[in-house]
PDB file of C-alpha atoms and ligand atoms in Angstrom:
ATOM      1  CA  MET A   1     -17.282 -22.346 -19.313  1.00  0.00           C
ATOM      2  CA  ASN A   2     -16.255 -24.028 -16.098  1.00  0.00           C
ATOM      3  CA  LEU A   3     -14.108 -21.630 -14.057  1.00  0.00           C
ATOM      4  CA  SER A   4     -12.992 -24.162 -11.458  1.00  0.00           C
ATOM      5  CA  GLY A   5      -9.198 -24.102 -11.091  1.00  0.00           C
ATOM      6  CA  ARG A   6      -8.851 -20.859 -13.111  1.00  0.00           C
ATOM      7  CA  TRP A   7      -6.742 -17.974 -11.787  1.00  0.00           C
ATOM      8  CA  VAL A   8      -8.614 -14.733 -11.083  1.00  0.00           C
ATOM      9  CA  VAL A   9      -6.907 -11.456 -10.120  1.00  0.00           C
ATOM     10  CA  ILE A  10      -9.134  -8.834  -8.505  1.00  0.00           C
ATOM     11  CA  THR A  11      -7.915  -5.308  -7.753  1.00  0.00           C
ATOM     12  CA  GLY A  12      -9.677  -3.373  -4.997  1.00  0.00           C
ATOM     13  CA  ALA A  13     -10.682  -6.601  -3.259  1.00  0.00           C
ATOM     14  CA  SER A  14     -10.628  -5.277   0.326  1.00  0.00           C
ATOM     15  CA  SER A  15     -14.290  -4.141   0.222  1.00  0.00           C
ATOM     16  CA  GLY A  16     -17.382  -3.677  -1.936  1.00  0.00           C
ATOM     17  CA  PHE A  17     -17.576  -5.300  -5.374  1.00  0.00           C
ATOM     18  CA  GLY A  18     -14.023  -6.645  -5.201  1.00  0.00           C
ATOM     19  CA  ALA A  19     -14.544  -8.468  -1.895  1.00  0.00           C
ATOM     20  CA  ALA A  20     -17.886  -9.858  -3.113  1.00  0.00           C
ATOM     21  CA  ALA A  21     -16.219 -11.005  -6.344  1.00  0.00           C
ATOM     22  CA  ALA A  22     -13.506 -12.809  -4.340  1.00  0.00           C
ATOM     23  CA  LEU A  23     -16.236 -14.848  -2.654  1.00  0.00           C
ATOM     24  CA  ALA A  24     -18.253 -15.413  -5.841  1.00  0.00           C
ATOM     25  CA  PHE A  25     -15.247 -16.683  -7.833  1.00  0.00           C
ATOM     26  CA  GLY A  26     -14.016 -18.575  -4.762  1.00  0.00           C
ATOM     27  CA  ARG A  27     -17.348 -20.380  -4.471  1.00  0.00           C
ATOM     28  CA  VAL A  28     -16.922 -21.898  -7.942  1.00  0.00           C
ATOM     29  CA  GLY A  29     -13.421 -23.167  -7.132  1.00  0.00           C
ATOM     30  CA  CYS A  30     -11.185 -20.495  -8.657  1.00  0.00           C
ATOM     31  CA  HIS A  31      -7.784 -19.454  -7.347  1.00  0.00           C
ATOM     32  CA  VAL A  32      -8.208 -15.799  -6.330  1.00  0.00           C
ATOM     33  CA  VAL A  33      -5.415 -13.249  -6.076  1.00  0.00           C
ATOM     34  CA  LEU A  34      -6.527 -10.134  -4.247  1.00  0.00           C
ATOM     35  CA  GLY A  35      -4.939  -6.680  -4.348  1.00  0.00           C
ATOM     36  CA  ALA A  36      -5.576  -3.480  -2.373  1.00  0.00           C
ATOM     37  CA  ARG A  37      -3.815  -1.140   0.076  1.00  0.00           C
ATOM     38  CA  ARG A  38      -5.545  -2.367   3.290  1.00  0.00           C
ATOM     39  CA  VAL A  39      -3.826  -5.722   3.673  1.00  0.00           C
ATOM     40  CA  GLU A  40      -5.562  -6.727   6.916  1.00  0.00           C
ATOM     41  CA  ARG A  41      -8.909  -6.372   5.201  1.00  0.00           C
ATOM     42  CA  LEU A  42      -7.612  -8.354   2.226  1.00  0.00           C
ATOM     43  CA  GLU A  43      -6.477 -11.155   4.526  1.00  0.00           C
ATOM     44  CA  ALA A  44      -9.986 -11.423   5.992  1.00  0.00           C
ATOM     45  CA  VAL A  45     -11.498 -11.530   2.488  1.00  0.00           C
ATOM     46  CA  ALA A  46      -8.975 -14.204   1.435  1.00  0.00           C
ATOM     47  CA  LYS A  47      -9.895 -16.320   4.471  1.00  0.00           C
ATOM     48  CA  ALA A  48     -13.590 -16.009   3.624  1.00  0.00           C
ATOM     49  CA  ALA A  49     -12.881 -16.935  -0.012  1.00  0.00           C
ATOM     50  CA  ARG A  50     -11.024 -20.085   1.099  1.00  0.00           C
ATOM     51  CA  GLU A  51     -13.931 -21.020   3.368  1.00  0.00           C
ATOM     52  CA  ALA A  52     -16.314 -20.459   0.446  1.00  0.00           C
ATOM     53  CA  GLY A  53     -14.406 -23.007  -1.672  1.00  0.00           C
ATOM     54  CA  ALA A  54     -11.578 -21.134  -3.425  1.00  0.00           C
ATOM     55  CA  ALA A  55      -8.802 -23.414  -4.699  1.00  0.00           C
ATOM     56  CA  SER A  56      -6.431 -20.891  -3.096  1.00  0.00           C
ATOM     57  CA  ALA A  57      -6.579 -17.220  -2.049  1.00  0.00           C
ATOM     58  CA  HIS A  58      -3.638 -14.807  -2.009  1.00  0.00           C
ATOM     59  CA  PRO A  59      -3.883 -11.333  -0.445  1.00  0.00           C
ATOM     60  CA  PHE A  60      -1.142  -9.052  -1.819  1.00  0.00           C
ATOM     61  CA  LEU A  61      -0.499  -5.373  -1.158  1.00  0.00           C
ATOM     62  CA  LEU A  62      -1.327  -3.254  -4.211  1.00  0.00           C
ATOM     63  CA  ASP A  63      -1.574   0.462  -4.825  1.00  0.00           C
ATOM     64  CA  VAL A  64      -2.665   0.840  -8.443  1.00  0.00           C
ATOM     65  CA  ALA A  65      -1.586   4.493  -8.291  1.00  0.00           C
ATOM     66  CA  SER A  66       2.062   3.451  -8.139  1.00  0.00           C
ATOM     67  CA  THR A  67       3.964   1.699 -10.919  1.00  0.00           C
ATOM     68  CA  SER A  68       6.483   0.257  -8.447  1.00  0.00           C
ATOM     69  CA  SER A  69       3.645  -1.174  -6.329  1.00  0.00           C
ATOM     70  CA  VAL A  70       2.088  -2.760  -9.427  1.00  0.00           C
ATOM     71  CA  GLU A  71       5.484  -4.261 -10.283  1.00  0.00           C
ATOM     72  CA  ALA A  72       5.927  -5.646  -6.737  1.00  0.00           C
ATOM     73  CA  PHE A  73       2.388  -7.099  -6.866  1.00  0.00           C
ATOM     74  CA  THR A  74       3.155  -8.727 -10.213  1.00  0.00           C
ATOM     75  CA  ALA A  75       6.321 -10.323  -8.799  1.00  0.00           C
ATOM     76  CA  LEU A  76       4.302 -11.824  -5.912  1.00  0.00           C
ATOM     77  CA  LEU A  77       1.677 -12.999  -8.387  1.00  0.00           C
ATOM     78  CA  ARG A  78       4.293 -14.659 -10.629  1.00  0.00           C
ATOM     79  CA  ALA A  79       5.603 -16.523  -7.582  1.00  0.00           C
ATOM     80  CA  VAL A  80       2.228 -18.296  -7.202  1.00  0.00           C
ATOM     81  CA  THR A  81       1.140 -18.681 -10.848  1.00  0.00           C
ATOM     82  CA  PRO A  82       2.541 -18.248 -14.353  1.00  0.00           C
ATOM     83  CA  ARG A  83      -0.946 -17.539 -15.756  1.00  0.00           C
ATOM     84  CA  VAL A  84      -3.963 -15.337 -15.115  1.00  0.00           C
ATOM     85  CA  ASP A  85      -7.313 -16.316 -16.636  1.00  0.00           C
ATOM     86  CA  VAL A  86      -9.465 -13.412 -15.424  1.00  0.00           C
ATOM     87  CA  LEU A  87      -8.275  -9.911 -14.546  1.00  0.00           C
ATOM     88  CA  ILE A  88     -10.870  -7.718 -12.850  1.00  0.00           C
ATOM     89  CA  ASN A  89      -9.754  -4.075 -12.823  1.00  0.00           C
ATOM     90  CA  ASN A  90     -12.045  -2.920 -10.040  1.00  0.00           C
ATOM     91  CA  ALA A  91      -9.917  -0.664  -7.793  1.00  0.00           C
ATOM     92  CA  GLY A  92     -11.087   2.924  -7.782  1.00  0.00           C
ATOM     93  CA  GLY A  93     -13.803   5.218  -6.568  1.00  0.00           C
ATOM     94  CA  ALA A  94     -14.802   8.855  -6.226  1.00  0.00           C
ATOM     95  CA  HIS A  95     -13.249  11.579  -4.082  1.00  0.00           C
ATOM     96  CA  GLY A  96     -15.527  14.534  -3.396  1.00  0.00           C
ATOM     97  CA  LEU A  97     -18.605  15.844  -5.186  1.00  0.00           C
ATOM     98  CA  ASP A  98     -17.456  19.403  -5.695  1.00  0.00           C
ATOM     99  CA  PRO A  99     -18.289  21.417  -8.792  1.00  0.00           C
ATOM    100  CA  VAL A 100     -15.287  22.232 -10.968  1.00  0.00           C
ATOM    101  CA  ALA A 101     -15.208  25.827  -9.638  1.00  0.00           C
ATOM    102  CA  ILE A 102     -14.061  24.618  -6.216  1.00  0.00           C
ATOM    103  CA  GLY A 103     -12.586  21.224  -7.122  1.00  0.00           C
ATOM    104  CA  ARG A 104      -9.377  20.127  -5.408  1.00  0.00           C
ATOM    105  CA  ASP A 105      -6.254  18.925  -7.180  1.00  0.00           C
ATOM    106  CA  GLU A 106      -5.706  16.069  -4.731  1.00  0.00           C
ATOM    107  CA  ASP A 107      -9.210  14.678  -5.359  1.00  0.00           C
ATOM    108  CA  TRP A 108      -8.885  14.904  -9.133  1.00  0.00           C
ATOM    109  CA  GLU A 109      -5.427  13.377  -9.100  1.00  0.00           C
ATOM    110  CA  ALA A 110      -6.511  10.467  -6.860  1.00  0.00           C
ATOM    111  CA  MET A 111      -9.419   9.671  -9.206  1.00  0.00           C
ATOM    112  CA  VAL A 112      -7.257   9.770 -12.327  1.00  0.00           C
ATOM    113  CA  GLN A 113      -4.576   7.652 -10.650  1.00  0.00           C
ATOM    114  CA  SER A 114      -6.828   4.847  -9.416  1.00  0.00           C
ATOM    115  CA  ASN A 115      -9.711   4.634 -11.907  1.00  0.00           C
ATOM    116  CA  PHE A 116      -7.812   5.470 -15.090  1.00  0.00           C
ATOM    117  CA  LEU A 117      -4.013   5.105 -14.869  1.00  0.00           C
ATOM    118  CA  GLY A 118      -4.391   2.176 -12.463  1.00  0.00           C
ATOM    119  CA  VAL A 119      -6.297   0.175 -15.074  1.00  0.00           C
ATOM    120  CA  LEU A 120      -3.593   0.861 -17.668  1.00  0.00           C
ATOM    121  CA  ARG A 121      -0.741   0.007 -15.291  1.00  0.00           C
ATOM    122  CA  VAL A 122      -2.210  -3.260 -14.003  1.00  0.00           C
ATOM    123  CA  THR A 123      -3.296  -4.374 -17.470  1.00  0.00           C
ATOM    124  CA  ARG A 124       0.155  -3.661 -18.951  1.00  0.00           C
ATOM    125  CA  ALA A 125       1.826  -5.639 -16.160  1.00  0.00           C
ATOM    126  CA  LEU A 126      -0.452  -8.680 -16.337  1.00  0.00           C
ATOM    127  CA  LEU A 127      -1.121  -8.960 -20.079  1.00  0.00           C
ATOM    128  CA  PRO A 128       1.866 -11.272 -20.672  1.00  0.00           C
ATOM    129  CA  MET A 129       0.320 -13.703 -18.164  1.00  0.00           C
ATOM    130  CA  LEU A 130      -3.037 -14.030 -19.967  1.00  0.00           C
ATOM    131  CA  PRO A 131      -3.137 -17.097 -22.231  1.00  0.00           C
ATOM    132  CA  HIS A 132      -4.253 -16.751 -25.842  1.00  0.00           C
ATOM    133  CA  HIS A 133      -7.256 -18.716 -27.131  1.00  0.00           C
ATOM    134  CA  ASP A 134      -8.256 -20.211 -23.778  1.00  0.00           C
ATOM    135  CA  GLY A 135     -11.146 -18.026 -22.643  1.00  0.00           C
ATOM    136  CA  ALA A 136      -9.149 -15.369 -20.765  1.00  0.00           C
ATOM    137  CA  TRP A 137     -10.930 -12.188 -19.668  1.00  0.00           C
ATOM    138  CA  ILE A 138     -10.113  -8.620 -18.794  1.00  0.00           C
ATOM    139  CA  LEU A 139     -13.096  -7.104 -17.036  1.00  0.00           C
ATOM    140  CA  ASN A 140     -12.974  -3.394 -16.215  1.00  0.00           C
ATOM    141  CA  VAL A 141     -15.334  -1.867 -13.668  1.00  0.00           C
ATOM    142  CA  GLY A 142     -16.715   1.344 -15.115  1.00  0.00           C
ATOM    143  CA  SER A 143     -19.899   3.100 -14.048  1.00  0.00           C
ATOM    144  CA  ILE A 144     -23.077   4.615 -15.428  1.00  0.00           C
ATOM    145  CA  ALA A 145     -21.199   7.825 -14.541  1.00  0.00           C
ATOM    146  CA  GLY A 146     -19.038   7.057 -17.573  1.00  0.00           C
ATOM    147  CA  HIS A 147     -22.135   7.215 -19.790  1.00  0.00           C
ATOM    148  CA  VAL A 148     -23.927  10.309 -18.420  1.00  0.00           C
ATOM    149  CA  ALA A 149     -22.274  13.142 -16.484  1.00  0.00           C
ATOM    150  CA  TYR A 150     -23.721  14.804 -13.388  1.00  0.00           C
ATOM    151  CA  GLU A 151     -23.003  18.006 -11.461  1.00  0.00           C
ATOM    152  CA  GLY A 152     -20.078  17.577  -9.098  1.00  0.00           C
ATOM    153  CA  GLY A 153     -18.932  14.550 -11.077  1.00  0.00           C
ATOM    154  CA  ALA A 154     -16.740  16.151 -13.744  1.00  0.00           C
ATOM    155  CA  ALA A 155     -13.583  14.310 -12.728  1.00  0.00           C
ATOM    156  CA  TYR A 156     -15.210  11.017 -11.676  1.00  0.00           C
ATOM    157  CA  CYS A 157     -17.495  10.874 -14.741  1.00  0.00           C
ATOM    158  CA  GLY A 158     -14.498  11.832 -16.863  1.00  0.00           C
ATOM    159  CA  VAL A 159     -12.282   9.014 -15.606  1.00  0.00           C
ATOM    160  CA  LYS A 160     -15.071   6.450 -15.917  1.00  0.00           C
ATOM    161  CA  ALA A 161     -15.717   7.619 -19.505  1.00  0.00           C
ATOM    162  CA  GLY A 162     -11.959   7.227 -19.996  1.00  0.00           C
ATOM    163  CA  GLU A 163     -12.123   3.727 -18.617  1.00  0.00           C
ATOM    164  CA  ARG A 164     -14.694   2.869 -21.334  1.00  0.00           C
ATOM    165  CA  SER A 165     -12.238   4.101 -23.942  1.00  0.00           C
ATOM    166  CA  ILE A 166      -9.487   1.923 -22.456  1.00  0.00           C
ATOM    167  CA  THR A 167     -11.826  -1.079 -22.667  1.00  0.00           C
ATOM    168  CA  GLN A 168     -12.703  -0.343 -26.279  1.00  0.00           C
ATOM    169  CA  ALA A 169      -9.101   0.286 -27.373  1.00  0.00           C
ATOM    170  CA  LEU A 170      -7.850  -2.828 -25.621  1.00  0.00           C
ATOM    171  CA  ARG A 171     -10.503  -4.987 -27.294  1.00  0.00           C
ATOM    172  CA  LEU A 172      -9.267  -3.756 -30.670  1.00  0.00           C
ATOM    173  CA  GLU A 173      -5.610  -4.256 -29.744  1.00  0.00           C
ATOM    174  CA  LEU A 174      -6.220  -7.816 -28.527  1.00  0.00           C
ATOM    175  CA  ASN A 175      -8.466  -8.892 -31.397  1.00  0.00           C
ATOM    176  CA  GLY A 176      -7.185 -12.251 -32.680  1.00  0.00           C
ATOM    177  CA  THR A 177      -5.659 -13.329 -29.359  1.00  0.00           C
ATOM    178  CA  GLY A 178      -8.883 -14.809 -27.987  1.00  0.00           C
ATOM    179  CA  ILE A 179      -8.565 -12.599 -24.889  1.00  0.00           C
ATOM    180  CA  ARG A 180     -11.934 -11.054 -24.117  1.00  0.00           C
ATOM    181  CA  VAL A 181     -12.255  -7.474 -22.896  1.00  0.00           C
ATOM    182  CA  GLY A 182     -15.419  -6.035 -21.386  1.00  0.00           C
ATOM    183  CA  SER A 183     -16.753  -3.633 -18.832  1.00  0.00           C
ATOM    184  CA  ILE A 184     -19.399  -3.779 -16.162  1.00  0.00           C
ATOM    185  CA  ASP A 185     -20.948  -0.387 -15.519  1.00  0.00           C
ATOM    186  CA  PRO A 186     -23.028  -0.316 -12.318  1.00  0.00           C
ATOM    187  CA  GLY A 187     -25.409   2.328 -11.031  1.00  0.00           C
ATOM    188  CA  MET A 188     -26.025   3.128  -7.386  1.00  0.00           C
ATOM    189  CA  ALA A 189     -24.559   0.431  -5.103  1.00  0.00           C
ATOM    190  CA  GLU A 190     -24.198   0.518  -1.345  1.00  0.00           C
ATOM    191  CA  THR A 191     -20.547  -0.305  -0.655  1.00  0.00           C
ATOM    192  CA  GLU A 192     -17.869   1.906   0.928  1.00  0.00           C
ATOM    193  CA  PHE A 193     -18.032   4.052  -2.214  1.00  0.00           C
ATOM    194  CA  SER A 194     -19.955   6.981  -0.684  1.00  0.00           C
ATOM    195  CA  ASP A 195     -18.029   6.835   2.618  1.00  0.00           C
ATOM    196  CA  VAL A 196     -14.868   7.311   0.581  1.00  0.00           C
ATOM    197  CA  ARG A 197     -16.421   9.971  -1.670  1.00  0.00           C
ATOM    198  CA  PHE A 198     -17.563  11.995   1.375  1.00  0.00           C
ATOM    199  CA  LYS A 199     -14.315  11.345   3.293  1.00  0.00           C
ATOM    200  CA  GLY A 200     -15.843   9.440   6.189  1.00  0.00           C
ATOM    201  CA  ASP A 201     -19.013  11.541   6.553  1.00  0.00           C
ATOM    202  CA  THR A 202     -21.219   8.469   7.041  1.00  0.00           C
ATOM    203  CA  ALA A 203     -24.439  10.477   7.552  1.00  0.00           C
ATOM    204  CA  ARG A 204     -23.981  12.153   4.160  1.00  0.00           C
ATOM    205  CA  ALA A 205     -23.101   8.791   2.611  1.00  0.00           C
ATOM    206  CA  ALA A 206     -26.237   7.157   4.046  1.00  0.00           C
ATOM    207  CA  LYS A 207     -28.438   9.855   2.464  1.00  0.00           C
ATOM    208  CA  VAL A 208     -27.373   8.682  -0.996  1.00  0.00           C
ATOM    209  CA  TYR A 209     -29.277   5.420  -0.416  1.00  0.00           C
ATOM    210  CA  ALA A 210     -32.167   6.755   1.713  1.00  0.00           C
ATOM    211  CA  GLY A 211     -35.498   5.198   0.724  1.00  0.00           C
ATOM    212  CA  VAL A 212     -33.917   3.258  -2.167  1.00  0.00           C
ATOM    213  CA  GLU A 213     -33.078  -0.422  -2.572  1.00  0.00           C
ATOM    214  CA  PRO A 214     -29.602  -0.012  -4.060  1.00  0.00           C
ATOM    215  CA  LEU A 215     -27.430  -2.681  -5.635  1.00  0.00           C
ATOM    216  CA  HIS A 216     -25.283  -4.693  -3.251  1.00  0.00           C
ATOM    217  CA  GLY A 217     -21.759  -5.975  -3.840  1.00  0.00           C
ATOM    218  CA  GLU A 218     -23.090  -9.490  -4.420  1.00  0.00           C
ATOM    219  CA  ASP A 219     -25.376  -8.337  -7.255  1.00  0.00           C
ATOM    220  CA  VAL A 220     -22.434  -6.973  -9.194  1.00  0.00           C
ATOM    221  CA  ALA A 221     -20.183  -9.929  -8.318  1.00  0.00           C
ATOM    222  CA  GLU A 222     -22.770 -12.389  -9.656  1.00  0.00           C
ATOM    223  CA  ALA A 223     -22.950 -10.447 -12.913  1.00  0.00           C
ATOM    224  CA  MET A 224     -19.126 -10.522 -13.174  1.00  0.00           C
ATOM    225  CA  LEU A 225     -19.167 -14.276 -12.622  1.00  0.00           C
ATOM    226  CA  TRP A 226     -21.827 -14.725 -15.307  1.00  0.00           C
ATOM    227  CA  MET A 227     -19.805 -12.661 -17.793  1.00  0.00           C
ATOM    228  CA  ALA A 228     -16.604 -14.598 -17.099  1.00  0.00           C
ATOM    229  CA  SER A 229     -18.304 -17.989 -17.370  1.00  0.00           C
ATOM    230  CA  ARG A 230     -19.665 -17.476 -20.924  1.00  0.00           C
ATOM    231  CA  PRO A 231     -18.209 -19.851 -23.516  1.00  0.00           C
ATOM    232  CA  ALA A 232     -14.794 -18.750 -24.847  1.00  0.00           C
ATOM    233  CA  HIS A 233     -16.263 -17.517 -28.161  1.00  0.00           C
ATOM    234  CA  VAL A 234     -18.692 -15.136 -26.372  1.00  0.00           C
ATOM    235  CA  CYS A 235     -17.595 -11.682 -25.208  1.00  0.00           C
ATOM    236  CA  ILE A 236     -19.976  -9.486 -23.222  1.00  0.00           C
ATOM    237  CA  ASP A 237     -18.593  -6.113 -24.314  1.00  0.00           C
ATOM    238  CA  GLU A 238     -20.478  -3.983 -21.815  1.00  0.00           C
ATOM    239  CA  MET A 239     -23.055  -4.552 -19.105  1.00  0.00           C
ATOM    240  CA  ILE A 240     -25.043  -1.758 -17.425  1.00  0.00           C
ATOM    241  CA  ILE A 241     -26.534  -2.903 -14.114  1.00  0.00           C
ATOM    242  CA  LYS A 242     -28.685  -0.571 -12.008  1.00  0.00           C
ATOM    243  CA  PRO A 243     -31.135  -0.821  -9.106  1.00  0.00           C
ATOM    244  CA  THR A 244     -34.721  -1.053 -10.275  1.00  0.00           C
ATOM    245  CA  ASP A 245     -35.373   2.161  -8.313  1.00  0.00           C
ATOM    246  CA  GLN A 246     -32.826   4.000 -10.497  1.00  0.00           C
ATOM    247  CA  ALA A 247     -34.416   4.471 -13.913  1.00  0.00           C
ATOM    248  CA  ALA A 248     -31.596   6.776 -14.995  1.00  0.00           C
ATOM    249  CA  ILE A 249     -28.673   8.469 -13.335  1.00  0.00           C
ATOM    250  CA  HIS A 250     -30.845  11.492 -12.441  1.00  0.00           C
ATOM    251  CA  LYS A 251     -34.101   9.597 -11.810  1.00  0.00           C
ATOM    252  CA  VAL A 252     -34.241   7.695  -8.540  1.00  0.00           C
ATOM    253  CA  TYR A 253     -37.459   6.608  -6.861  1.00  0.00           C
ATOM    254  CA  ARG A 254     -37.381   7.067  -3.068  1.00  0.00           C
ATOM    255  CA  ARG A 255     -39.957   5.596  -0.709  1.00  0.00           C
ATOM    256  CA  GLY A 256     -41.274   7.611   2.210  1.00  0.00           C
TER     257      GLY A 256
HETATM  258  P1  NDP B   1     -15.420   0.420  -2.203  1.00  0.00           P
HETATM  259  O1  NDP B   1     -14.936   1.738  -1.703  1.00  0.00           O
HETATM  260  O2  NDP B   1     -16.153  -0.473  -1.284  1.00  0.00           O
HETATM  261  O3  NDP B   1     -14.184  -0.383  -2.837  1.00  0.00           O
HETATM  262  C1  NDP B   1     -13.147   0.253  -3.525  1.00  0.00           C
HETATM  263  C2  NDP B   1     -11.964  -0.695  -3.578  1.00  0.00           C
HETATM  264  O4  NDP B   1     -10.930  -0.082  -4.368  1.00  0.00           O
HETATM  265  C3  NDP B   1     -11.387  -0.961  -2.201  1.00  0.00           C
HETATM  266  O5  NDP B   1     -11.043  -2.320  -2.111  1.00  0.00           O
HETATM  267  C4  NDP B   1     -10.130  -0.097  -2.172  1.00  0.00           C
HETATM  268  O6  NDP B   1      -9.135  -0.732  -1.369  1.00  0.00           O
HETATM  269  C5  NDP B   1      -9.726  -0.158  -3.642  1.00  0.00           C
HETATM  270  N1  NDP B   1      -8.835   0.929  -4.039  1.00  0.00           N
HETATM  271  C6  NDP B   1      -9.095   2.245  -4.094  1.00  0.00           C
HETATM  272  N2  NDP B   1      -7.996   2.927  -4.470  1.00  0.00           N
HETATM  273  C7  NDP B   1      -7.027   1.984  -4.662  1.00  0.00           C
HETATM  274  C8  NDP B   1      -5.667   2.047  -5.028  1.00  0.00           C
HETATM  275  N3  NDP B   1      -5.054   3.211  -5.295  1.00  0.00           N
HETATM  276  N4  NDP B   1      -4.957   0.902  -5.139  1.00  0.00           N
HETATM  277  C9  NDP B   1      -5.555  -0.270  -4.861  1.00  0.00           C
HETATM  278  N5  NDP B   1      -6.827  -0.410  -4.496  1.00  0.00           N
HETATM  279  C10 NDP B   1      -7.549   0.724  -4.386  1.00  0.00           C
HETATM  280  O7  NDP B   1     -16.315   0.779  -3.474  1.00  0.00           O
HETATM  281  P2  NDP B   1     -16.960  -0.132  -4.635  1.00  0.00           P
HETATM  282  O8  NDP B   1     -16.827  -1.555  -4.361  1.00  0.00           O
HETATM  283  O9  NDP B   1     -18.294   0.420  -4.868  1.00  0.00           O
HETATM  284  O10 NDP B   1     -16.037   0.316  -5.847  1.00  0.00           O
HETATM  285  C11 NDP B   1     -15.403  -0.596  -6.720  1.00  0.00           C
HETATM  286  C12 NDP B   1     -15.393  -0.006  -8.118  1.00  0.00           C
HETATM  287  O11 NDP B   1     -16.734   0.155  -8.560  1.00  0.00           O
HETATM  288  C13 NDP B   1     -14.755   1.381  -8.198  1.00  0.00           C
HETATM  289  O12 NDP B   1     -13.986   1.434  -9.390  1.00  0.00           O
HETATM  290  C14 NDP B   1     -15.959   2.320  -8.292  1.00  0.00           C
HETATM  291  O13 NDP B   1     -15.646   3.510  -8.949  1.00  0.00           O
HETATM  292  C15 NDP B   1     -16.909   1.456  -9.085  1.00  0.00           C
HETATM  293  N6  NDP B   1     -18.326   1.774  -9.015  1.00  0.00           N
HETATM  294  C16 NDP B   1     -18.994   1.885  -7.809  1.00  0.00           C
HETATM  295  C17 NDP B   1     -20.356   2.137  -7.785  1.00  0.00           C
HETATM  296  C18 NDP B   1     -21.110   2.314  -6.506  1.00  0.00           C
HETATM  297  O14 NDP B   1     -22.176   2.979  -6.517  1.00  0.00           O
HETATM  298  N7  NDP B   1     -20.679   1.754  -5.409  1.00  0.00           N
HETATM  299  C19 NDP B   1     -21.125   2.249  -9.030  1.00  0.00           C
HETATM  300  C20 NDP B   1     -20.330   2.129 -10.225  1.00  0.00           C
HETATM  301  C21 NDP B   1     -18.996   1.876 -10.201  1.00  0.00           C
HETATM  302  P3  NDP B   1      -8.078  -0.025  -0.412  1.00  0.00           P
HETATM  303  O15 NDP B   1      -8.675   1.254   0.077  1.00  0.00           O
HETATM  304  O16 NDP B   1      -7.852  -1.056   0.649  1.00  0.00           O
HETATM  305  O17 NDP B   1      -6.873   0.171  -1.279  1.00  0.00           O
HETATM  306  C1  8X3 B   2     -20.887   5.210  -8.934  1.00  0.00           C
HETATM  307  C2  8X3 B   2     -22.276   5.533  -9.341  1.00  0.00           C
HETATM  308  O1  8X3 B   2     -23.858   7.433  -9.904  1.00  0.00           O
HETATM  309  O2  8X3 B   2     -22.577   7.638  -7.853  1.00  0.00           O
HETATM  310  O3  8X3 B   2     -20.067   5.061 -10.037  1.00  0.00           O
HETATM  311  O4  8X3 B   2     -21.523   7.927  -9.964  1.00  0.00           O
HETATM  312  S1  8X3 B   2     -22.556   7.221  -9.279  1.00  0.00           S
END
């Protein structure tokens, strides 16, 4: 379906997949509404989306870990549009790679708040704005970590597995409304993800991608755009997208 003129809300749009999605949906003439905590970064992404062809671009402060922030974001959103055609629940990430034995409460809590509760909060707030029977989409960003666990990933893998359950439950709850619900579950992608996970230790973050051609934000954004532009009767329930060098979560081919 033609997405030109449709309203797309993207959480976590200040970097990585979210920023790339703002440009991808902007390029096809959508209105994009962008949420994240770093507003200056959002403003730069919104400007780039306008230059790429967005019908309009709105950068609004959003902390998905706070119900009052989600409510304030929704009020700003309602001031620019009564409807949302595509909601991309992308905000999130990993904090730390510690085994459970030495895991830290603040890391676990941050991951639950953004990746899991954030999706519930934002979806609850925006659901009344999604039209029935007109090709609307809720697209949650999960991870291959939600399919297979790894050492040091108990909390992150757990919340991404939880995100899959939210997607599945929501699809059942919305059956009959015409609102589509799906998830995109990427593998290794070079964004700010590892910088955040390793708390600014850029050398450690760079090692994650050493010798590998990882996914880039644009690869995932293009897949999101493809999912959202299927005809209204087609729902892509789940898409796993990985670098060719990553055959499985534990099997990565490294050159040199
Ligand atoms: P980035 O770190 O580049 O982007 C994360 C985005 O989430 C930023 O825009 C950040 O904005 C936002 N964010 C984080 N916490 C909050 C919050 N509490 N409220 C609002 N926004 C928040 O990483 P990615 O683009 O890679 O990550 C996007 C999603 O993709 C995440 O859910 C991540 O778990 C998932 N993912 C990433 C993979 C990878 O290898 N990169 C693979 C599979 C899934 P700000 O800090 O400004 O608030
Ligand atoms: C991010 C991918 O494998 O680092 O969700 O968990 S992984």
